[in-house]
PDB file of C-alpha atoms in Angstrom:
ATOM      1  CA  UNK A   1    -129.525 203.176  33.044  1.00  0.00           C
ATOM      2  CA  UNK A   2    -126.599 204.313  35.155  1.00  0.00           C
ATOM      3  CA  UNK A   3    -125.973 208.047  35.535  1.00  0.00           C
ATOM      4  CA  UNK A   4    -128.252 208.818  32.589  1.00  0.00           C
ATOM      5  CA  UNK A   5    -126.417 206.329  30.374  1.00  0.00           C
ATOM      6  CA  UNK A   6    -128.350 203.620  28.557  1.00  0.00           C
ATOM      7  CA  UNK A   7    -126.551 200.270  28.693  1.00  0.00           C
ATOM      8  CA  UNK A   8    -126.795 198.098  25.573  1.00  0.00           C
ATOM      9  CA  UNK A   9    -125.680 194.525  26.243  1.00  0.00           C
ATOM     10  CA  UNK A  10    -124.468 192.742  23.101  1.00  0.00           C
ATOM     11  CA  UNK A  11    -124.395 189.003  23.790  1.00  0.00           C
ATOM     12  CA  UNK A  12    -121.903 186.826  21.874  1.00  0.00           C
ATOM     13  CA  UNK A  13    -120.915 189.433  19.239  1.00  0.00           C
ATOM     14  CA  UNK A  14    -118.194 187.167  17.820  1.00  0.00           C
ATOM     15  CA  UNK A  15    -120.089 183.892  17.771  1.00  0.00           C
ATOM     16  CA  UNK A  16    -123.554 185.279  16.980  1.00  0.00           C
ATOM     17  CA  UNK A  17    -122.872 188.270  14.795  1.00  0.00           C
ATOM     18  CA  UNK A  18    -122.356 187.051  11.247  1.00  0.00           C
ATOM     19  CA  UNK A  19    -124.996 189.122   9.448  1.00  0.00           C
ATOM     20  CA  UNK A  20    -124.052 192.703  10.184  1.00  0.00           C
ATOM     21  CA  UNK A  21    -125.645 192.542  13.624  1.00  0.00           C
ATOM     22  CA  UNK A  22    -123.378 195.297  14.933  1.00  0.00           C
ATOM     23  CA  UNK A  23    -125.506 197.485  12.685  1.00  0.00           C
ATOM     24  CA  UNK A  24    -128.388 196.892  15.066  1.00  0.00           C
ATOM     25  CA  UNK A  25    -126.223 198.076  17.943  1.00  0.00           C
ATOM     26  CA  UNK A  26    -125.111 201.114  15.938  1.00  0.00           C
ATOM     27  CA  UNK A  27    -128.730 201.982  15.143  1.00  0.00           C
ATOM     28  CA  UNK A  28    -129.638 201.964  18.837  1.00  0.00           C
ATOM     29  CA  UNK A  29    -126.642 204.141  19.700  1.00  0.00           C
ATOM     30  CA  UNK A  30    -127.223 206.626  16.877  1.00  0.00           C
ATOM     31  CA  UNK A  31    -130.959 206.889  17.536  1.00  0.00           C
ATOM     32  CA  UNK A  32    -130.433 207.386  21.256  1.00  0.00           C
ATOM     33  CA  UNK A  33    -127.940 210.164  20.547  1.00  0.00           C
ATOM     34  CA  UNK A  34    -130.627 211.940  18.515  1.00  0.00           C
ATOM     35  CA  UNK A  35    -132.749 211.962  21.672  1.00  0.00           C
ATOM     36  CA  UNK A  36    -129.830 213.248  23.790  1.00  0.00           C
ATOM     37  CA  UNK A  37    -129.455 209.902  25.532  1.00  0.00           C
ATOM     38  CA  UNK A  38    -125.903 208.714  26.129  1.00  0.00           C
ATOM     39  CA  UNK A  39    -125.207 205.000  25.669  1.00  0.00           C
ATOM     40  CA  UNK A  40    -122.682 202.415  26.759  1.00  0.00           C
ATOM     41  CA  UNK A  41    -122.228 199.220  24.742  1.00  0.00           C
ATOM     42  CA  UNK A  42    -121.127 196.207  26.791  1.00  0.00           C
ATOM     43  CA  UNK A  43    -120.042 193.108  24.876  1.00  0.00           C
ATOM     44  CA  UNK A  44    -120.506 189.756  26.584  1.00  0.00           C
ATOM     45  CA  UNK A  45    -118.295 186.809  25.600  1.00  0.00           C
ATOM     46  CA  UNK A  46    -118.562 183.203  26.823  1.00  0.00           C
ATOM     47  CA  UNK A  47    -117.179 182.859  30.328  1.00  0.00           C
ATOM     48  CA  UNK A  48    -117.468 186.558  31.172  1.00  0.00           C
ATOM     49  CA  UNK A  49    -119.353 187.801  34.187  1.00  0.00           C
ATOM     50  CA  UNK A  50    -122.807 188.743  32.903  1.00  0.00           C
ATOM     51  CA  UNK A  51    -123.774 192.275  33.960  1.00  0.00           C
ATOM     52  CA  UNK A  52    -126.452 192.314  36.641  1.00  0.00           C
ATOM     53  CA  UNK A  53    -128.381 194.956  34.766  1.00  0.00           C
ATOM     54  CA  UNK A  54    -128.841 196.275  31.240  1.00  0.00           C
ATOM     55  CA  UNK A  55    -131.339 198.453  29.400  1.00  0.00           C
ATOM     56  CA  UNK A  56    -131.393 196.671  26.019  1.00  0.00           C
ATOM     57  CA  UNK A  57    -130.041 193.207  25.175  1.00  0.00           C
ATOM     58  CA  UNK A  58    -129.133 192.163  21.632  1.00  0.00           C
ATOM     59  CA  UNK A  59    -128.344 188.658  20.333  1.00  0.00           C
ATOM     60  CA  UNK A  60    -127.395 188.403  16.659  1.00  0.00           C
ATOM     61  CA  UNK A  61    -127.316 185.752  13.967  1.00  0.00           C
ATOM     62  CA  UNK A  62    -125.028 182.732  13.954  1.00  0.00           C
ATOM     63  CA  UNK A  63    -124.747 179.121  12.798  1.00  0.00           C
ATOM     64  CA  UNK A  64    -125.746 175.942  14.593  1.00  0.00           C
ATOM     65  CA  UNK A  65    -122.062 175.105  15.151  1.00  0.00           C
ATOM     66  CA  UNK A  66    -121.687 178.289  17.213  1.00  0.00           C
ATOM     67  CA  UNK A  67    -124.809 177.466  19.231  1.00  0.00           C
ATOM     68  CA  UNK A  68    -123.422 174.025  20.034  1.00  0.00           C
ATOM     69  CA  UNK A  69    -120.104 175.494  21.162  1.00  0.00           C
ATOM     70  CA  UNK A  70    -121.934 177.882  23.500  1.00  0.00           C
ATOM     71  CA  UNK A  71    -124.025 175.202  25.202  1.00  0.00           C
ATOM     72  CA  UNK A  72    -122.654 175.397  28.745  1.00  0.00           C
ATOM     73  CA  UNK A  73    -122.553 179.181  28.713  1.00  0.00           C
ATOM     74  CA  UNK A  74    -126.108 179.416  27.367  1.00  0.00           C
ATOM     75  CA  UNK A  75    -127.281 177.295  30.291  1.00  0.00           C
ATOM     76  CA  UNK A  76    -125.383 179.554  32.714  1.00  0.00           C
ATOM     77  CA  UNK A  77    -126.816 182.870  31.548  1.00  0.00           C
ATOM     78  CA  UNK A  78    -130.266 181.748  30.403  1.00  0.00           C
ATOM     79  CA  UNK A  79    -132.011 182.484  33.712  1.00  0.00           C
ATOM     80  CA  UNK A  80    -130.636 186.046  34.046  1.00  0.00           C
ATOM     81  CA  UNK A  81    -131.636 186.844  30.451  1.00  0.00           C
ATOM     82  CA  UNK A  82    -135.143 185.541  31.113  1.00  0.00           C
ATOM     83  CA  UNK A  83    -135.277 187.727  34.229  1.00  0.00           C
ATOM     84  CA  UNK A  84    -134.239 190.744  32.151  1.00  0.00           C
ATOM     85  CA  UNK A  85    -137.105 190.098  29.727  1.00  0.00           C
ATOM     86  CA  UNK A  86    -139.629 189.594  32.542  1.00  0.00           C
ATOM     87  CA  UNK A  87    -138.499 192.896  34.074  1.00  0.00           C
ATOM     88  CA  UNK A  88    -139.373 194.689  30.824  1.00  0.00           C
ATOM     89  CA  UNK A  89    -135.837 195.053  29.494  1.00  0.00           C
ATOM     90  CA  UNK A  90    -136.106 194.598  25.711  1.00  0.00           C
ATOM     91  CA  UNK A  91    -134.274 191.504  24.486  1.00  0.00           C
ATOM     92  CA  UNK A  92    -133.860 191.717  20.701  1.00  0.00           C
ATOM     93  CA  UNK A  93    -132.904 188.352  19.166  1.00  0.00           C
ATOM     94  CA  UNK A  94    -132.264 188.089  15.430  1.00  0.00           C
ATOM     95  CA  UNK A  95    -131.711 185.128  13.089  1.00  0.00           C
ATOM     96  CA  UNK A  96    -129.873 182.321  14.834  1.00  0.00           C
ATOM     97  CA  UNK A  97    -129.986 184.460  17.946  1.00  0.00           C
ATOM     98  CA  UNK A  98    -133.768 184.157  17.844  1.00  0.00           C
ATOM     99  CA  UNK A  99    -133.466 180.376  17.553  1.00  0.00           C
ATOM    100  CA  UNK A 100    -131.098 180.401  20.543  1.00  0.00           C
ATOM    101  CA  UNK A 101    -133.497 182.579  22.532  1.00  0.00           C
ATOM    102  CA  UNK A 102    -136.242 179.950  22.276  1.00  0.00           C
ATOM    103  CA  UNK A 103    -136.396 176.987  24.634  1.00  0.00           C
ATOM    104  CA  UNK A 104    -134.757 174.558  22.238  1.00  0.00           C
ATOM    105  CA  UNK A 105    -133.152 174.298  18.809  1.00  0.00           C
ATOM    106  CA  UNK A 106    -133.871 170.934  17.162  1.00  0.00           C
ATOM    107  CA  UNK A 107    -131.345 170.125  14.401  1.00  0.00           C
ATOM    108  CA  UNK A 108    -131.857 167.687  11.538  1.00  0.00           C
ATOM    109  CA  UNK A 109    -129.072 165.557  13.004  1.00  0.00           C
ATOM    110  CA  UNK A 110    -127.632 165.265  16.468  1.00  0.00           C
ATOM    111  CA  UNK A 111    -128.885 166.244  19.880  1.00  0.00           C
ATOM    112  CA  UNK A 112    -131.132 169.275  20.447  1.00  0.00           C
ATOM    113  CA  UNK A 113    -129.538 172.469  21.727  1.00  0.00           C
ATOM    114  CA  UNK A 114    -131.129 174.086  24.756  1.00  0.00           C
ATOM    115  CA  UNK A 115    -131.729 177.817  24.369  1.00  0.00           C
ATOM    116  CA  UNK A 116    -132.141 180.789  26.687  1.00  0.00           C
ATOM    117  CA  UNK A 117    -135.900 180.266  26.951  1.00  0.00           C
ATOM    118  CA  UNK A 118    -136.726 183.960  26.613  1.00  0.00           C
ATOM    119  CA  UNK A 119    -139.493 182.927  24.202  1.00  0.00           C
ATOM    120  CA  UNK A 120    -141.876 180.023  24.773  1.00  0.00           C
ATOM    121  CA  UNK A 121    -141.076 178.419  21.443  1.00  0.00           C
ATOM    122  CA  UNK A 122    -138.700 176.026  19.760  1.00  0.00           C
ATOM    123  CA  UNK A 123    -136.782 176.228  16.487  1.00  0.00           C
ATOM    124  CA  UNK A 124    -136.948 173.059  14.410  1.00  0.00           C
ATOM    125  CA  UNK A 125    -134.375 172.861  11.632  1.00  0.00           C
ATOM    126  CA  UNK A 126    -135.114 171.160   8.315  1.00  0.00           C
ATOM    127  CA  UNK A 127    -137.890 173.395   7.031  1.00  0.00           C
ATOM    128  CA  UNK A 128    -137.763 174.770   3.493  1.00  0.00           C
ATOM    129  CA  UNK A 129    -134.846 177.170   3.239  1.00  0.00           C
ATOM    130  CA  UNK A 130    -136.152 180.661   2.605  1.00  0.00           C
ATOM    131  CA  UNK A 131    -133.786 183.197   1.072  1.00  0.00           C
ATOM    132  CA  UNK A 132    -135.664 186.284   0.016  1.00  0.00           C
ATOM    133  CA  UNK A 133    -136.630 189.845   0.696  1.00  0.00           C
ATOM    134  CA  UNK A 134    -138.979 189.999   3.641  1.00  0.00           C
ATOM    135  CA  UNK A 135    -141.972 192.307   4.154  1.00  0.00           C
ATOM    136  CA  UNK A 136    -143.968 192.227   7.381  1.00  0.00           C
ATOM    137  CA  UNK A 137    -146.688 193.971   9.352  1.00  0.00           C
ATOM    138  CA  UNK A 138    -145.389 193.968  12.909  1.00  0.00           C
ATOM    139  CA  UNK A 139    -147.499 193.368  16.009  1.00  0.00           C
ATOM    140  CA  UNK A 140    -144.777 194.768  18.280  1.00  0.00           C
ATOM    141  CA  UNK A 141    -145.890 197.911  20.096  1.00  0.00           C
ATOM    142  CA  UNK A 142    -144.589 200.931  18.178  1.00  0.00           C
ATOM    143  CA  UNK A 143    -144.847 204.626  18.976  1.00  0.00           C
ATOM    144  CA  UNK A 144    -148.191 206.246  18.115  1.00  0.00           C
ATOM    145  CA  UNK A 145    -148.539 206.933  14.385  1.00  0.00           C
ATOM    146  CA  UNK A 146    -145.539 204.813  13.366  1.00  0.00           C
ATOM    147  CA  UNK A 147    -145.874 202.572  10.322  1.00  0.00           C
ATOM    148  CA  UNK A 148    -146.199 198.879  11.152  1.00  0.00           C
ATOM    149  CA  UNK A 149    -144.728 197.886   7.772  1.00  0.00           C
ATOM    150  CA  UNK A 150    -141.227 196.438   8.133  1.00  0.00           C
ATOM    151  CA  UNK A 151    -138.783 195.234   5.501  1.00  0.00           C
ATOM    152  CA  UNK A 152    -135.600 193.202   5.549  1.00  0.00           C
ATOM    153  CA  UNK A 153    -134.024 189.995   4.350  1.00  0.00           C
ATOM    154  CA  UNK A 154    -134.774 186.395   5.318  1.00  0.00           C
ATOM    155  CA  UNK A 155    -132.321 183.471   5.167  1.00  0.00           C
ATOM    156  CA  UNK A 156    -133.118 180.439   7.301  1.00  0.00           C
ATOM    157  CA  UNK A 157    -134.448 176.884   7.265  1.00  0.00           C
ATOM    158  CA  UNK A 158    -136.170 176.737  10.640  1.00  0.00           C
ATOM    159  CA  UNK A 159    -139.753 176.146  11.631  1.00  0.00           C
ATOM    160  CA  UNK A 160    -140.646 178.172  14.708  1.00  0.00           C
ATOM    161  CA  UNK A 161    -143.222 176.428  16.867  1.00  0.00           C
ATOM    162  CA  UNK A 162    -144.763 178.965  19.236  1.00  0.00           C
ATOM    163  CA  UNK A 163    -146.108 177.965  22.625  1.00  0.00           C
ATOM    164  CA  UNK A 164    -149.790 178.388  23.352  1.00  0.00           C
ATOM    165  CA  UNK A 165    -150.752 182.042  23.565  1.00  0.00           C
ATOM    166  CA  UNK A 166    -147.409 183.392  22.323  1.00  0.00           C
ATOM    167  CA  UNK A 167    -147.888 186.425  20.097  1.00  0.00           C
ATOM    168  CA  UNK A 168    -145.983 186.492  16.804  1.00  0.00           C
ATOM    169  CA  UNK A 169    -143.706 189.413  16.080  1.00  0.00           C
ATOM    170  CA  UNK A 170    -145.409 190.097  12.748  1.00  0.00           C
ATOM    171  CA  UNK A 171    -147.779 188.957  10.037  1.00  0.00           C
ATOM    172  CA  UNK A 172    -146.054 187.983   6.810  1.00  0.00           C
ATOM    173  CA  UNK A 173    -146.768 190.114   3.738  1.00  0.00           C
ATOM    174  CA  UNK A 174    -144.080 188.434   1.636  1.00  0.00           C
ATOM    175  CA  UNK A 175    -141.681 185.719   2.756  1.00  0.00           C
ATOM    176  CA  UNK A 176    -141.657 182.511   4.736  1.00  0.00           C
ATOM    177  CA  UNK A 177    -141.710 183.532   8.384  1.00  0.00           C
ATOM    178  CA  UNK A 178    -142.153 180.843  11.026  1.00  0.00           C
ATOM    179  CA  UNK A 179    -143.226 178.230   8.463  1.00  0.00           C
ATOM    180  CA  UNK A 180    -145.431 176.520  11.025  1.00  0.00           C
ATOM    181  CA  UNK A 181    -148.840 176.894   9.384  1.00  0.00           C
ATOM    182  CA  UNK A 182    -150.065 180.448   9.903  1.00  0.00           C
ATOM    183  CA  UNK A 183    -148.333 183.216   7.888  1.00  0.00           C
ATOM    184  CA  UNK A 184    -146.643 184.808  10.880  1.00  0.00           C
ATOM    185  CA  UNK A 185    -143.070 185.648  11.842  1.00  0.00           C
ATOM    186  CA  UNK A 186    -141.087 185.600  15.052  1.00  0.00           C
ATOM    187  CA  UNK A 187    -142.288 185.968  18.615  1.00  0.00           C
ATOM    188  CA  UNK A 188    -142.987 188.678  21.168  1.00  0.00           C
ATOM    189  CA  UNK A 189    -142.697 188.449  24.933  1.00  0.00           C
ATOM    190  CA  UNK A 190    -143.506 191.733  26.639  1.00  0.00           C
ATOM    191  CA  UNK A 191    -141.082 194.298  25.242  1.00  0.00           C
ATOM    192  CA  UNK A 192    -138.778 191.598  23.823  1.00  0.00           C
ATOM    193  CA  UNK A 193    -138.948 190.152  20.330  1.00  0.00           C
ATOM    194  CA  UNK A 194    -137.290 187.523  18.187  1.00  0.00           C
ATOM    195  CA  UNK A 195    -137.261 187.495  14.400  1.00  0.00           C
ATOM    196  CA  UNK A 196    -135.430 186.060  11.401  1.00  0.00           C
ATOM    197  CA  UNK A 197    -135.494 189.495   9.759  1.00  0.00           C
ATOM    198  CA  UNK A 198    -131.976 190.527   8.859  1.00  0.00           C
ATOM    199  CA  UNK A 199    -130.757 193.520   6.946  1.00  0.00           C
ATOM    200  CA  UNK A 200    -129.881 194.528   9.700  1.00  0.00           C
ATOM    201  CA  UNK A 201    -133.459 195.041  10.869  1.00  0.00           C
ATOM    202  CA  UNK A 202    -133.051 198.112  13.096  1.00  0.00           C
ATOM    203  CA  UNK A 203    -131.222 200.431  10.650  1.00  0.00           C
ATOM    204  CA  UNK A 204    -133.748 199.472   7.953  1.00  0.00           C
ATOM    205  CA  UNK A 205    -136.725 200.140  10.212  1.00  0.00           C
ATOM    206  CA  UNK A 206    -136.115 203.175  12.449  1.00  0.00           C
ATOM    207  CA  UNK A 207    -139.645 203.034  13.863  1.00  0.00           C
ATOM    208  CA  UNK A 208    -138.743 199.684  15.420  1.00  0.00           C
ATOM    209  CA  UNK A 209    -135.530 201.120  16.862  1.00  0.00           C
ATOM    210  CA  UNK A 210    -137.619 203.925  18.359  1.00  0.00           C
ATOM    211  CA  UNK A 211    -139.996 201.395  19.926  1.00  0.00           C
ATOM    212  CA  UNK A 212    -137.158 199.458  21.550  1.00  0.00           C
ATOM    213  CA  UNK A 213    -135.575 202.607  22.946  1.00  0.00           C
ATOM    214  CA  UNK A 214    -138.924 203.926  24.151  1.00  0.00           C
ATOM    215  CA  UNK A 215    -139.518 200.666  26.018  1.00  0.00           C
ATOM    216  CA  UNK A 216    -136.025 200.801  27.532  1.00  0.00           C
ATOM    217  CA  UNK A 217    -136.247 204.402  28.672  1.00  0.00           C
ATOM    218  CA  UNK A 218    -139.918 204.216  29.675  1.00  0.00           C
ATOM    219  CA  UNK A 219    -139.268 201.579  32.325  1.00  0.00           C
ATOM    220  CA  UNK A 220    -136.742 204.027  33.818  1.00  0.00           C
ATOM    221  CA  UNK A 221    -139.204 206.902  33.875  1.00  0.00           C
ATOM    222  CA  UNK A 222    -137.564 208.850  31.080  1.00  0.00           C
ATOM    223  CA  UNK A 223    -139.186 210.126  27.889  1.00  0.00           C
ATOM    224  CA  UNK A 224    -137.783 209.166  24.519  1.00  0.00           C
ATOM    225  CA  UNK A 225    -138.171 211.740  21.755  1.00  0.00           C
ATOM    226  CA  UNK A 226    -135.632 211.678  18.913  1.00  0.00           C
ATOM    227  CA  UNK A 227    -134.963 214.937  17.103  1.00  0.00           C
ATOM    228  CA  UNK A 228    -136.446 214.595  13.594  1.00  0.00           C
ATOM    229  CA  UNK A 229    -133.867 216.966  12.100  1.00  0.00           C
ATOM    230  CA  UNK A 230    -131.002 214.897  13.477  1.00  0.00           C
ATOM    231  CA  UNK A 231    -132.466 211.650  12.153  1.00  0.00           C
ATOM    232  CA  UNK A 232    -133.622 212.981   8.783  1.00  0.00           C
ATOM    233  CA  UNK A 233    -130.703 211.603   6.767  1.00  0.00           C
ATOM    234  CA  UNK A 234    -130.718 208.080   8.195  1.00  0.00           C
ATOM    235  CA  UNK A 235    -134.514 208.031   8.020  1.00  0.00           C
ATOM    236  CA  UNK A 236    -134.302 208.850   4.323  1.00  0.00           C
ATOM    237  CA  UNK A 237    -131.738 206.104   3.691  1.00  0.00           C
ATOM    238  CA  UNK A 238    -133.931 203.586   5.487  1.00  0.00           C
ATOM    239  CA  UNK A 239    -137.048 204.728   3.628  1.00  0.00           C
ATOM    240  CA  UNK A 240    -135.305 204.369   0.267  1.00  0.00           C
ATOM    241  CA  UNK A 241    -133.963 200.922   1.167  1.00  0.00           C
ATOM    242  CA  UNK A 242    -137.415 199.710   2.203  1.00  0.00           C
ATOM    243  CA  UNK A 243    -138.898 201.115  -1.003  1.00  0.00           C
ATOM    244  CA  UNK A 244    -136.342 199.119  -3.015  1.00  0.00           C
ATOM    245  CA  UNK A 245    -137.303 195.940  -1.168  1.00  0.00           C
ATOM    246  CA  UNK A 246    -140.992 196.610  -1.799  1.00  0.00           C
ATOM    247  CA  UNK A 247    -140.260 197.196  -5.473  1.00  0.00           C
ATOM    248  CA  UNK A 248    -138.309 193.979  -6.003  1.00  0.00           C
ATOM    249  CA  UNK A 249    -139.782 191.651  -3.393  1.00  0.00           C
ATOM    250  CA  UNK A 250    -141.693 189.598  -5.991  1.00  0.00           C
ATOM    251  CA  UNK A 251    -138.928 189.648  -8.582  1.00  0.00           C
ATOM    252  CA  UNK A 252    -135.896 188.410  -6.694  1.00  0.00           C
ATOM    253  CA  UNK A 253    -135.116 185.498  -4.408  1.00  0.00           C
ATOM    254  CA  UNK A 254    -137.784 183.083  -3.291  1.00  0.00           C
ATOM    255  CA  UNK A 255    -136.376 179.871  -1.908  1.00  0.00           C
ATOM    256  CA  UNK A 256    -133.513 177.422  -2.096  1.00  0.00           C
ATOM    257  CA  UNK A 257    -134.299 173.705  -2.227  1.00  0.00           C
TER     258      UNK A 257
END
């Protein structure tokens, strides 16, 4: 945070931002405003100079073709992103961005793609394609009293193989998740998490947005307390959207062969 301004670093917004991932950025900005915290969004494109510091890092969804095209740049910025995560800066990686934030993406054809290595895991393509509403019970540290139930949308065909001792992001209530045996989803490393939950995930689940911002501000010695009156409308929208997912989760999509 510079001069009381929270810096949100959006990595590869053009290449890895095909599923409304700017909505996740907007949720962080809007929620921070409700806690009287100013924000600055910095977009990082391949070849740019990566900022030496940030308060939250976001990587969105994107296809394998984009990951392949980013190969050299991923190798260049992987170490700094890992250092951010180790320092307690939340790295939020969603969809293909989660795959890219593992150590390696293994396609069904062609050479593997090395990832950022923020999470001790690898994404193996060729699993059953899951396209469905997604309901989870998160293991990510939320604010006291916050509901651990999350909802969103899942669309991927990857098996996430977690390294020994890596904590999943959530337990699956309905959906496919990591598809690697246990009914779990995503990965957590400190205050960072990766998930295939789209929607986008943060606008749909304000309690998760609060947790990310609390982690970001807490490491800087600042309290995070959003004003409930100022968030009432967006909280209601999110609550109604999650209720719709809960209502139709067993009646809509399931899988694509």
